[in-house]
Short mmCIF file of C-alpha atoms in Angstrom, two decimals:
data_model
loop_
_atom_site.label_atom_id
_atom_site.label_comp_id
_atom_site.label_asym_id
_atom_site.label_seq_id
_atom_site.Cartn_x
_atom_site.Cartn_y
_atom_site.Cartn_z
CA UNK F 23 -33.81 23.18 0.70
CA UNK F 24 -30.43 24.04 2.44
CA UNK F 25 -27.82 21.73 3.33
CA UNK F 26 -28.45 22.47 6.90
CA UNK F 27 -32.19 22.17 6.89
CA UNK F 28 -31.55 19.01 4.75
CA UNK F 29 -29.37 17.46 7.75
CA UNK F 30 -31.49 18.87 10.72
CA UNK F 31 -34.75 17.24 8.96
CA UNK F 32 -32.92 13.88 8.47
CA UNK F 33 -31.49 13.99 12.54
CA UNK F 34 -34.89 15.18 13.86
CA UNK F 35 -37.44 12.54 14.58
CA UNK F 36 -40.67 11.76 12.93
CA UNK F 37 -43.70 12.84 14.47
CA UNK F 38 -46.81 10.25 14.29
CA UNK F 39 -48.58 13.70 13.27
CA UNK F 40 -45.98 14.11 10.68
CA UNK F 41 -46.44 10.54 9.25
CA UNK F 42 -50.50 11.08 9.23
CA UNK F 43 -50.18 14.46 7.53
CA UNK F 44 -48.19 12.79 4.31
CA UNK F 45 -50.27 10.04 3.92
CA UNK F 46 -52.57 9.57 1.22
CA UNK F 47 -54.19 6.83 -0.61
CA UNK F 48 -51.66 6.21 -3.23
CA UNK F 49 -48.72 5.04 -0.55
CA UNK F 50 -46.42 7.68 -0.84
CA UNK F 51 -45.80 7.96 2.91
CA UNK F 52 -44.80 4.37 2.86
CA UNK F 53 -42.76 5.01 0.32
CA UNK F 54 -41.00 8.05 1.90
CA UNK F 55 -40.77 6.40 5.24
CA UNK F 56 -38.51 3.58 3.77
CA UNK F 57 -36.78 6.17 1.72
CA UNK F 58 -35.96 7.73 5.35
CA UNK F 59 -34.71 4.22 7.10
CA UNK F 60 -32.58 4.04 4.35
CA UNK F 61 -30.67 7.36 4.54
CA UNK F 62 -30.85 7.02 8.33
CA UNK F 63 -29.07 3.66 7.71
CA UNK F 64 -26.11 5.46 5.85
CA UNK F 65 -25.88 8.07 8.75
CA UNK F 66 -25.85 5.61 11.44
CA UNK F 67 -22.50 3.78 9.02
CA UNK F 68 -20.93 6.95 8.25
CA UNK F 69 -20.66 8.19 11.88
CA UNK F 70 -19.59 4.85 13.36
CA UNK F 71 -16.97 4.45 10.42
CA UNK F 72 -15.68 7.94 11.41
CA UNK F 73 -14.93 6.88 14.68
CA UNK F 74 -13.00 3.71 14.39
CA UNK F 75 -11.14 5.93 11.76
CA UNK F 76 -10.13 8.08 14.30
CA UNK F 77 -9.73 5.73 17.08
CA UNK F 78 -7.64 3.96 14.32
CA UNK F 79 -5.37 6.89 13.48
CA UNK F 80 -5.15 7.90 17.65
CA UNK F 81 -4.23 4.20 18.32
CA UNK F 82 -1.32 4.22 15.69
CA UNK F 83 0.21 7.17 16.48
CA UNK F 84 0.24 6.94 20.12
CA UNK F 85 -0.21 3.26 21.05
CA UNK F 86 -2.90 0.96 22.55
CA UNK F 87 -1.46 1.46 26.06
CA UNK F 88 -0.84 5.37 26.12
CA UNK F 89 -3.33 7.30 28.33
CA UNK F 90 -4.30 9.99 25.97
CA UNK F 91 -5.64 6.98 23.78
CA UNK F 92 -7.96 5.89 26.39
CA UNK F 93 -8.88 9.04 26.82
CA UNK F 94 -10.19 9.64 23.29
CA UNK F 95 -11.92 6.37 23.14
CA UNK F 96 -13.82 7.23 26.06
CA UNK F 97 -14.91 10.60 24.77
CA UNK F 98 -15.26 9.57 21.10
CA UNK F 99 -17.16 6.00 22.19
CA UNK F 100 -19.55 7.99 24.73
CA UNK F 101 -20.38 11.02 22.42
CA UNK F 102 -21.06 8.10 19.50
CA UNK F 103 -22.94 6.33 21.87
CA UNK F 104 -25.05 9.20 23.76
CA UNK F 105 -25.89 10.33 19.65
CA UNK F 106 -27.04 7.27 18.72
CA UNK F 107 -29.37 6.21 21.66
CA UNK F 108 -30.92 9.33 22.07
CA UNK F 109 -31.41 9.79 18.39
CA UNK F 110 -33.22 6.05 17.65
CA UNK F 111 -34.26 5.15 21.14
CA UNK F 112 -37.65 4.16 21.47
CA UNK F 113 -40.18 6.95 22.47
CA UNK F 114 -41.26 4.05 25.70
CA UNK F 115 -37.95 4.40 27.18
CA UNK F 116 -37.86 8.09 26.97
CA UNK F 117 -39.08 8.77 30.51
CA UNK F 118 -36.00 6.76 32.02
CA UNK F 119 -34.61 8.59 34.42
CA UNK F 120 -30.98 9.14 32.39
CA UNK F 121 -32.67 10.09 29.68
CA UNK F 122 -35.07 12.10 31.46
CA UNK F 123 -32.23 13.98 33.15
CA UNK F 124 -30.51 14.90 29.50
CA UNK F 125 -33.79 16.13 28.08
CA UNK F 126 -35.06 18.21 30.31
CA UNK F 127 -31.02 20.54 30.73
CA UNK F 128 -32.50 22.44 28.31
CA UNK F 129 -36.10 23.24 30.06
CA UNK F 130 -34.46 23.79 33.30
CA UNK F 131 -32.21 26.64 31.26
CA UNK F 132 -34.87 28.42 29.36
CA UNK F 133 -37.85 27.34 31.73
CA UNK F 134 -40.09 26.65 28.90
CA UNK F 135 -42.72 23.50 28.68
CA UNK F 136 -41.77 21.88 25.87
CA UNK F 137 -42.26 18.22 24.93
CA UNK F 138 -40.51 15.34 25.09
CA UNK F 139 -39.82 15.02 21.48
CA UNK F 140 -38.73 18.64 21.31
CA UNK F 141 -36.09 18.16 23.64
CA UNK F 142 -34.99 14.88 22.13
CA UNK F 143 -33.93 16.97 18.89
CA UNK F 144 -32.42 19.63 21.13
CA UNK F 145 -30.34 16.69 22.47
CA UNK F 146 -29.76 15.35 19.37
CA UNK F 147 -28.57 18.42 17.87
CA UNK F 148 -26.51 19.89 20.33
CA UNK F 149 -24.71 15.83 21.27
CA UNK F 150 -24.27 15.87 16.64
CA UNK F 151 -22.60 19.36 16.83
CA UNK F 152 -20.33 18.13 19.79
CA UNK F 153 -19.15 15.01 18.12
CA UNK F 154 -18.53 16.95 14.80
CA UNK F 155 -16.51 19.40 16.06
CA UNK F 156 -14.27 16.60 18.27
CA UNK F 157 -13.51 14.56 14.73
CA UNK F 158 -12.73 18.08 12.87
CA UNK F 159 -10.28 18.46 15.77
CA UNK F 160 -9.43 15.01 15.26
CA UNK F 161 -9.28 15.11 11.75
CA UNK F 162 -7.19 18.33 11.52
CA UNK F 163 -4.67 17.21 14.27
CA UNK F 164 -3.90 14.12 11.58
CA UNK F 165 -3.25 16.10 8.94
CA UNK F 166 -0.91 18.15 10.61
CA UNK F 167 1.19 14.74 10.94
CA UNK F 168 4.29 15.57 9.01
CA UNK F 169 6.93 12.87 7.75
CA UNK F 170 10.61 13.09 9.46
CA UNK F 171 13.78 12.66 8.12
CA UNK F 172 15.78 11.83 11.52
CA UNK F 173 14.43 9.36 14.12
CA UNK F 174 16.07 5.98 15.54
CA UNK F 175 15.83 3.87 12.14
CA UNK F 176 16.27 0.11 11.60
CA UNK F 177 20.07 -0.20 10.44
CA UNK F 178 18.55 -1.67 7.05
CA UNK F 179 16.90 1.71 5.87
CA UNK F 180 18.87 4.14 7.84
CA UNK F 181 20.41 5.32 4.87
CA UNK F 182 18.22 6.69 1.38
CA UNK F 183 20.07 6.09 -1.94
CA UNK F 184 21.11 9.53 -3.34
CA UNK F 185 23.36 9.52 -6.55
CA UNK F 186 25.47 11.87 -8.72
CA UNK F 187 25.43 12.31 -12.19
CA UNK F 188 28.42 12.76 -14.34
CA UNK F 189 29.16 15.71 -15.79
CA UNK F 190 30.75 14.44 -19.18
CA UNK F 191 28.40 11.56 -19.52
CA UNK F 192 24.98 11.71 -18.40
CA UNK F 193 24.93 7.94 -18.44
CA UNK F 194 27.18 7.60 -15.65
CA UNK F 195 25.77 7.70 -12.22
CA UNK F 196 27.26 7.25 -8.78
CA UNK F 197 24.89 5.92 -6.55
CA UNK F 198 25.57 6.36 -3.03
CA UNK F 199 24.00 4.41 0.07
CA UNK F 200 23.83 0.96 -1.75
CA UNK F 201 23.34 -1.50 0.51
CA UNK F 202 25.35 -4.38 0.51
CA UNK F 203 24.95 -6.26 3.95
CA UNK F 204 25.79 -9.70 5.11
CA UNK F 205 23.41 -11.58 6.52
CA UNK F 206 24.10 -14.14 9.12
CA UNK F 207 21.36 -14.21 11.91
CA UNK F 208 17.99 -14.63 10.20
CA UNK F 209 17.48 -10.84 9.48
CA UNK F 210 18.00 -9.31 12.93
CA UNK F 211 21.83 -9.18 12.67
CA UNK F 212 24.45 -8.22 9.95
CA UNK F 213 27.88 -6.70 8.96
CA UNK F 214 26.18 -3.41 7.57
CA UNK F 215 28.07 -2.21 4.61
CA UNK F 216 26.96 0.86 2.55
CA UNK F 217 28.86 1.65 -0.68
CA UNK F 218 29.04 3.40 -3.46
CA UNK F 219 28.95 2.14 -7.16
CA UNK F 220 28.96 3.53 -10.66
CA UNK F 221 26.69 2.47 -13.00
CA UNK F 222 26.28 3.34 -17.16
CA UNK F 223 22.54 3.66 -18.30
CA UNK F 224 23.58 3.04 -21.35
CA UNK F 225 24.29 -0.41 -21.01
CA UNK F 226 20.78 -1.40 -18.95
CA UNK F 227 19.87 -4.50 -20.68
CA UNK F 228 16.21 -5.64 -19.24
CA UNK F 229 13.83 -5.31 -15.73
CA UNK F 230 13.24 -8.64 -13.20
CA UNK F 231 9.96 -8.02 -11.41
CA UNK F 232 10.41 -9.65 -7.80
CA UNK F 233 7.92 -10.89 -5.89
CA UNK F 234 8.60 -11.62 -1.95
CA UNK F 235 5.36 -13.38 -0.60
CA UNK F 236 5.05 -13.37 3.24
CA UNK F 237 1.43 -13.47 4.08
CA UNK F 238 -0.51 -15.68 1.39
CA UNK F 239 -0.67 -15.40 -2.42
CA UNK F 240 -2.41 -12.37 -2.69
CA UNK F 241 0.03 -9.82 -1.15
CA UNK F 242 3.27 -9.77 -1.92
CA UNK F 243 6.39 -7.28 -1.68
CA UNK F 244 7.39 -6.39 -4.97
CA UNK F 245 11.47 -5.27 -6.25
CA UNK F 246 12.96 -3.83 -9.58
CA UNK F 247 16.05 -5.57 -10.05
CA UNK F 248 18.06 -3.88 -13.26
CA UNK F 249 20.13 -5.67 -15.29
CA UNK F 250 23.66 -4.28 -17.26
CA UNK F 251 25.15 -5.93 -20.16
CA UNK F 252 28.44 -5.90 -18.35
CA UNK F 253 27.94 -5.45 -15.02
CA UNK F 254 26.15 -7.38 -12.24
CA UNK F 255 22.48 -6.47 -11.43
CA UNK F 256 20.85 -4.13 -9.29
CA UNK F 257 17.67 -4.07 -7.25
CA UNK F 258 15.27 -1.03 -6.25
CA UNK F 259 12.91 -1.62 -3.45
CA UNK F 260 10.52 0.81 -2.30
CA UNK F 261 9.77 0.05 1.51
CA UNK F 262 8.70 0.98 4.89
CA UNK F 263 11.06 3.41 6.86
CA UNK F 264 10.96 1.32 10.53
CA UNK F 265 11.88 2.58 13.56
CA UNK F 266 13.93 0.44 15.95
CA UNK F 267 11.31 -1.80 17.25
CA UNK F 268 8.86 -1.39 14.79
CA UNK F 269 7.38 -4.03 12.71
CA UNK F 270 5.07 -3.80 9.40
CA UNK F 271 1.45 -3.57 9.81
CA UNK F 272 -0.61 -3.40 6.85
CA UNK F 273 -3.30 -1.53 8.65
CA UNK F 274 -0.90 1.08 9.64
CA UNK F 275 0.14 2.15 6.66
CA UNK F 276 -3.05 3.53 6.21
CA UNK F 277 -2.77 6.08 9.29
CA UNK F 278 1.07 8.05 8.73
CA UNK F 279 3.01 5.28 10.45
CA UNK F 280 5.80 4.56 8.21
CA UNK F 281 7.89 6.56 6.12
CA UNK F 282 8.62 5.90 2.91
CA UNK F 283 12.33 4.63 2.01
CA UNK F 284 13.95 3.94 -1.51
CA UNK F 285 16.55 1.29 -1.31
CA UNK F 286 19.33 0.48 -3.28
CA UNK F 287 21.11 -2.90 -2.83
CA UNK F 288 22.64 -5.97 -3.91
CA UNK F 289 20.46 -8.33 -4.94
CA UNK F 290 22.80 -11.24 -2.79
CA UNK F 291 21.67 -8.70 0.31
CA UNK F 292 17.88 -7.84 -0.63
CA UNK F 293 17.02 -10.98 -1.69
CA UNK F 294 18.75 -13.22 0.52
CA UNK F 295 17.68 -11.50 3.21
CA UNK F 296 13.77 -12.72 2.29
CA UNK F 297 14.49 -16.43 0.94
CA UNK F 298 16.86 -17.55 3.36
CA UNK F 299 16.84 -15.23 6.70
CA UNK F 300 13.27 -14.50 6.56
CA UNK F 301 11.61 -17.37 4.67
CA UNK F 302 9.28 -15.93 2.32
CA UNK F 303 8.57 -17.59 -0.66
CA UNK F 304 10.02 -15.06 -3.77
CA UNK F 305 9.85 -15.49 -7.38
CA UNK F 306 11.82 -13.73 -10.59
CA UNK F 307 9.79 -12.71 -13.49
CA UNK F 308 11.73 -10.98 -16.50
CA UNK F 309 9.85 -8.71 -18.21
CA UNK F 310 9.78 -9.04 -21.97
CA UNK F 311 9.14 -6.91 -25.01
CA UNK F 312 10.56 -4.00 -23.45
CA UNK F 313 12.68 -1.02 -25.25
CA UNK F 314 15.86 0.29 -23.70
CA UNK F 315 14.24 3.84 -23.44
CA UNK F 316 12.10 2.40 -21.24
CA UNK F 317 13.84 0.48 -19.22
CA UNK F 318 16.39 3.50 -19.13
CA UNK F 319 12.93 5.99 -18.17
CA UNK F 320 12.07 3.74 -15.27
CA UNK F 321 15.64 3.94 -14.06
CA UNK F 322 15.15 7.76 -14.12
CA UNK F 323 11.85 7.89 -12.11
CA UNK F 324 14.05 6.13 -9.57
CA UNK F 325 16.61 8.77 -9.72
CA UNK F 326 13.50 10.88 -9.55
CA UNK F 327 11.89 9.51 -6.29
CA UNK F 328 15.56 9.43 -4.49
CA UNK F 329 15.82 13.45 -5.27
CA UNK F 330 12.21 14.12 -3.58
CA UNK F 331 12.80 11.57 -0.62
CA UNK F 332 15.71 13.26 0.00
CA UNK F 333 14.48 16.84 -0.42
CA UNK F 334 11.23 15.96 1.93
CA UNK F 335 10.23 12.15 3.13
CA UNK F 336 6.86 11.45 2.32
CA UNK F 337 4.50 8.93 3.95
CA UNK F 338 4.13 4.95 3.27
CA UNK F 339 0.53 4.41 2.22
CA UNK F 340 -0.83 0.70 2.13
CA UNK F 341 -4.08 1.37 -0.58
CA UNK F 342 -2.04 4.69 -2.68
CA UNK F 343 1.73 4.60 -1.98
CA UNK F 344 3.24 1.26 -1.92
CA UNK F 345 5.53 -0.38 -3.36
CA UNK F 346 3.77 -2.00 -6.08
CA UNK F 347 1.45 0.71 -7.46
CA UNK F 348 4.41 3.32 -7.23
CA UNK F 349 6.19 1.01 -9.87
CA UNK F 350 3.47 0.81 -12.14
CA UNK F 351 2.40 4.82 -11.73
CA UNK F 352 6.05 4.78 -13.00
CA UNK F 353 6.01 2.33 -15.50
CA UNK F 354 2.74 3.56 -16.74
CA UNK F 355 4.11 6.85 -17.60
CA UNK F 356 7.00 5.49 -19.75
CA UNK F 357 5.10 2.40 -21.47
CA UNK F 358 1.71 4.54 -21.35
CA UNK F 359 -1.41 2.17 -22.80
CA UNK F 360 0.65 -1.05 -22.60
CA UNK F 361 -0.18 -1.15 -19.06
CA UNK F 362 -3.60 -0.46 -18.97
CA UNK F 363 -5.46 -0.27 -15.55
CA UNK F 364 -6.21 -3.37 -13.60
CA UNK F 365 -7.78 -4.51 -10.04
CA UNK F 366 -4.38 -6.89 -10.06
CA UNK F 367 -2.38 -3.50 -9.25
CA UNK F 368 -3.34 -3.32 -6.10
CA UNK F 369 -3.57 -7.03 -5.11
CA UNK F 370 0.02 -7.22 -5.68
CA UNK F 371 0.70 -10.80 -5.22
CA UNK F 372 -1.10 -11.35 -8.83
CA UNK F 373 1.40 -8.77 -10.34
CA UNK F 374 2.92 -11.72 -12.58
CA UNK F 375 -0.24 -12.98 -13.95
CA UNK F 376 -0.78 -9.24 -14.92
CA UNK F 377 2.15 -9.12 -16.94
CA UNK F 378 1.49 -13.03 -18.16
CA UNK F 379 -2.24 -11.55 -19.54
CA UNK F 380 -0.44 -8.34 -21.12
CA UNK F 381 2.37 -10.86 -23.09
CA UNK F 382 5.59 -9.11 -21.32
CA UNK F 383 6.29 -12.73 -19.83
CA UNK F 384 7.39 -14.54 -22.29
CA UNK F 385 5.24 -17.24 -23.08
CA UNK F 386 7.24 -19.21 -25.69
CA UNK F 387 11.22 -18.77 -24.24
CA UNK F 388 12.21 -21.73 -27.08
CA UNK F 389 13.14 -25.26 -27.01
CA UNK F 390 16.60 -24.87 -25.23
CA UNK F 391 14.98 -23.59 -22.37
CA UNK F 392 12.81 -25.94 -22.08
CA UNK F 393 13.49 -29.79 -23.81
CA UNK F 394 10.44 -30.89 -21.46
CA UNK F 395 7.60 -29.01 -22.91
CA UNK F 396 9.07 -29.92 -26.27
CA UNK F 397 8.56 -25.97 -27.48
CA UNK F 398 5.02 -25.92 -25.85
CA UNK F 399 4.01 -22.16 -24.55
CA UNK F 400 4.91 -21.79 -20.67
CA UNK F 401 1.93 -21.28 -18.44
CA UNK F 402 1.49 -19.19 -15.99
CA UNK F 403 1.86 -22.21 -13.46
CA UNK F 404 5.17 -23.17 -15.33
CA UNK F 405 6.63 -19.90 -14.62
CA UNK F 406 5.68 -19.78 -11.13
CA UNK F 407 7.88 -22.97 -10.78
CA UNK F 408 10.70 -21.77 -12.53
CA UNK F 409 10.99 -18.58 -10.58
CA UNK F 410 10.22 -19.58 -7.56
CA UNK F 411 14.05 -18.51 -6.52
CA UNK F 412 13.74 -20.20 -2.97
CA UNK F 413 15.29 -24.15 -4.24
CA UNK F 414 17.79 -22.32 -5.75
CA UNK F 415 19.47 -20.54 -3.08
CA UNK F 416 18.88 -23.09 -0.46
CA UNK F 417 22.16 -23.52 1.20
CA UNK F 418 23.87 -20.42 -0.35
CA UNK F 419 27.01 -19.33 1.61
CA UNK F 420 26.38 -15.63 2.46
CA UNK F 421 29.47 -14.81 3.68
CA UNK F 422 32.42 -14.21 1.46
CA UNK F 423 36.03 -14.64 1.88
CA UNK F 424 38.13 -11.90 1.58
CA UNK F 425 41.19 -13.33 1.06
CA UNK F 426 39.89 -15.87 -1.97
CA UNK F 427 37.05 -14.17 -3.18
CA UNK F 428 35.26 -10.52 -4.53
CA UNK F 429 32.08 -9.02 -2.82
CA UNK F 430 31.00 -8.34 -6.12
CA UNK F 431 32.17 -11.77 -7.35
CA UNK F 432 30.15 -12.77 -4.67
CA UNK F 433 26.95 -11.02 -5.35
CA UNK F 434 27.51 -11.82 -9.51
CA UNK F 435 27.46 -15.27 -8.59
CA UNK F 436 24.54 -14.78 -6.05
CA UNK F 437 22.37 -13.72 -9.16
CA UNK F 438 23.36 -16.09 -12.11
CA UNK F 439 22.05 -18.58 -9.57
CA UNK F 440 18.66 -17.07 -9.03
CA UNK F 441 18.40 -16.64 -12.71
CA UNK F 442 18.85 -20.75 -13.46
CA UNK F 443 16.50 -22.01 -15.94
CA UNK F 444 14.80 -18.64 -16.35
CA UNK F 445 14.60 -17.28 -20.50
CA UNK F 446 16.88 -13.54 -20.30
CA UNK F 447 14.55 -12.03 -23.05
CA UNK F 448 16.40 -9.69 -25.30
CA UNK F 449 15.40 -5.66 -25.80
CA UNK F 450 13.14 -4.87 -28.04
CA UNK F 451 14.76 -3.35 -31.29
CA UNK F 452 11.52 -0.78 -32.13
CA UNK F 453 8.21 0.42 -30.55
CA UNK F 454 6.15 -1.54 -33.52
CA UNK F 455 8.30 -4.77 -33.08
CA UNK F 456 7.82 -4.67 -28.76
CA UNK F 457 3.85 -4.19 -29.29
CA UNK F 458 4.00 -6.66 -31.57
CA UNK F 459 5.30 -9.57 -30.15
CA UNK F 460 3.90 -8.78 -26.82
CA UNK F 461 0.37 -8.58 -28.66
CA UNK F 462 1.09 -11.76 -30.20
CA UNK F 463 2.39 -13.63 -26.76
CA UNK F 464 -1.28 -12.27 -25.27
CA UNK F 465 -3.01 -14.04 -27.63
CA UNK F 466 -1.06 -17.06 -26.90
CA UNK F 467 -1.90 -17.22 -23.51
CA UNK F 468 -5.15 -16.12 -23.72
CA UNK F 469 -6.37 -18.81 -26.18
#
């Protein structure tokens, strides 16, 4: 049987004829007639979950208010909803006189005397093939939706991070575009500052995961901070591109509202900006067991993503392109089966307890770290009290003076504080000796 025939038999009704014919004594018509309910069932969800997809995507782009989105929810609702009735409604009500109008278009046209059913599955088909061809419109006219480069950004992502490598020392990197803003009106109003620094790879000395939790435990906004043996650290934030006015909605990343943005900044900037302006309730996990390789590779990926950003913006996705799974598609390619796949990827606000399960949290940070526990392994609860950064910064004066003190002095000082009473795990001298021990802290907490 053909595709088509397949989909005409499952729109067209069942006869009582039809249903007497396939009966025999052994049930099989019973069973075939449930079979049927049940694929009709899956119809009836797949066409009304293509609509409020599209109604979705139309209401995004365009607004709730804008007329050509009332427009399209009055042609895609009534098409829906003239499909659907005619298609299930009762065989009684078929001699109402609005249904009786629709059926009987096509005897008027061809002047035959066909039944009522017949014309029903005329109906049907022609009302099916008139709703399909609206979504493909639909459909197409969303993928067309391209991401742009220039429109009226939010001063906080205005600029991308772009960066220059040095041509004696392919350590060295100029990063340009770092953000380095003062906060000092919740975070609707700053001095913007953008500047350039020069970092050395070579000296990368370990990776703070950052959680930023605005809307309950399970979703959270997640940062890279990197830290230098000599130099203070740096943060990496993958975020939504918003346009003056806009505001985050999760649902919209899922329909090309937001651009994607890399950003660069200071972590007295990034950070601040989320325990103190904002409010949200962020936390500082060091990741353990790691190589310098690594750490270096995941640096690189960032370099990586700022080149194609740059070269063509790409689209914020809530579900496939946000700024948690991006990090570990990254990570995942320099650590490989160390991270192995896990629901907790994409409910981002249990990131932590990932890493905690995997042993690259470091369960056992030693005695001077802890006199309390008297040596005992962390738990996961432990650490979410000890990097819970919020108590820390409470009070922090954000603005700096120029005449007594450094904005990098500033921002140094800014991160040794958010850092207090948090184990700094060394790098890991060798592949065998990082597996290892991480293997071994798993265990530990898994007991």
């Amino acid at each position: 049987m053909s595709h088509r025939s397949l989909f005409t038999r499952l729109l067209s009704p069942r006869t009582k004829k039809q249903n007497l014919a396939n009966r025999n004594k052994d049930g099989t018509c019973q069973r075939r007639t449930r079979r049927h309910y049940v694929v009709q069932f899956f119809i009836v969800v797949a066409l009304v979950l293509s609509a409020v997809w599209l109604l979705m995507a139309i209401w995004y782009q365009f607004g709730a208010h804008a007329p050509l989105t009332w427009i399209a929810t009055v042609v895609i609702v009534g098409l829906l909803t003239a499909l659907l009735t005619l298609r299930y409604l009762p065989q009684r009500l078929s001699n109402k006189p609005f249904i009786k109008k629709l059926v009987t278009k096509q005897n008027a046209k061809d002047g035959a005397n066909r039944s009522i059913i017949h014309n029903k599955s005329s109906a049907t088909k022609w009302l099916a093939a008139l709703y399909t061809g609206v979504w493909l419109i639909g459909a197409g006219w969303f993928m067309s939706i391209t991401p742009q480069q220039q429109r009226d950004w939010q001063p906080d992502v205005s600029q991308i991070m772009s960066y220059k490598r040095d041509a004696n020392n392919p350590d060295l990197i100029t990063l340009s575009n770092v953000r380095n803003f003062d906060w000092y009106s919740g975070d609707k109003e700053a001095n913007e500052r953008w500047e350039t620094r020069t970092i050395d790879m070579s000296k990368l000395s370990g990776v703070d995961i950052i959680n930023s939790y605005w809307m309950g435990p399970l979703i959270a906004h997640t940062l890279v901070s990197f830290r230098f043996e000599d130099d203070r650290p740096l943060s990496l934030s993958l975020e939504i591109r918003k346009e003056k006015g806009e505001s985050f909605s999760a649902l919209g990343g899922f329909f090309k509202r937001f651009e994607l943005s890399l950003i660069a900044s200071e972590e007295r900037d990034i950070i601040y900006t989320r325990t103190n302006a904002r409010g949200e309730q962020v936390y500082l996990f060091p990741v353990s067991h790691l190589q310098q390789h690594e750490v270096k590779s995941l640096f690189e990926s960032y370099l990586i993503i700022a080149d194609d950003l740059n070269t063509e913006p790409a689209w914020y996705n809530t579900l496939t392109s946000n700024c948690t799974n991006i990090i570990f598609y990254m990570a995942r390619i320099v650590s490989g089966e160390r991270l192995p796949w896990d629901y907790r990827i994409w409910v981002s606000g249990w990131l932590p307890n990932y890493l905690y399960d995997l042993g690259m949290l470091d369960a056992s940070p030693g005695k001077n770290t802890q006199p309390e526990h008297n040596g005992q392994p962390w738990s996961m609860d432990t650490w979410y009290e000890r990097a819970h950064i919020n108590p820390k910064v409470r009070g922090f004066n954000n603005q700096f003076d120029n005449n007594s003190d450094s904005s990098d002095g500033h921002s140094s000082t800014f991160s040794d504080q958010i850092r207090q009473d948090i184990p700094i795990p060394p790098l890991a001298d060798s592949k065998a000796a990082a597996e290892a021990k991480a293997k071994s802290q798993a265990q530990i907490v898994n007991e």
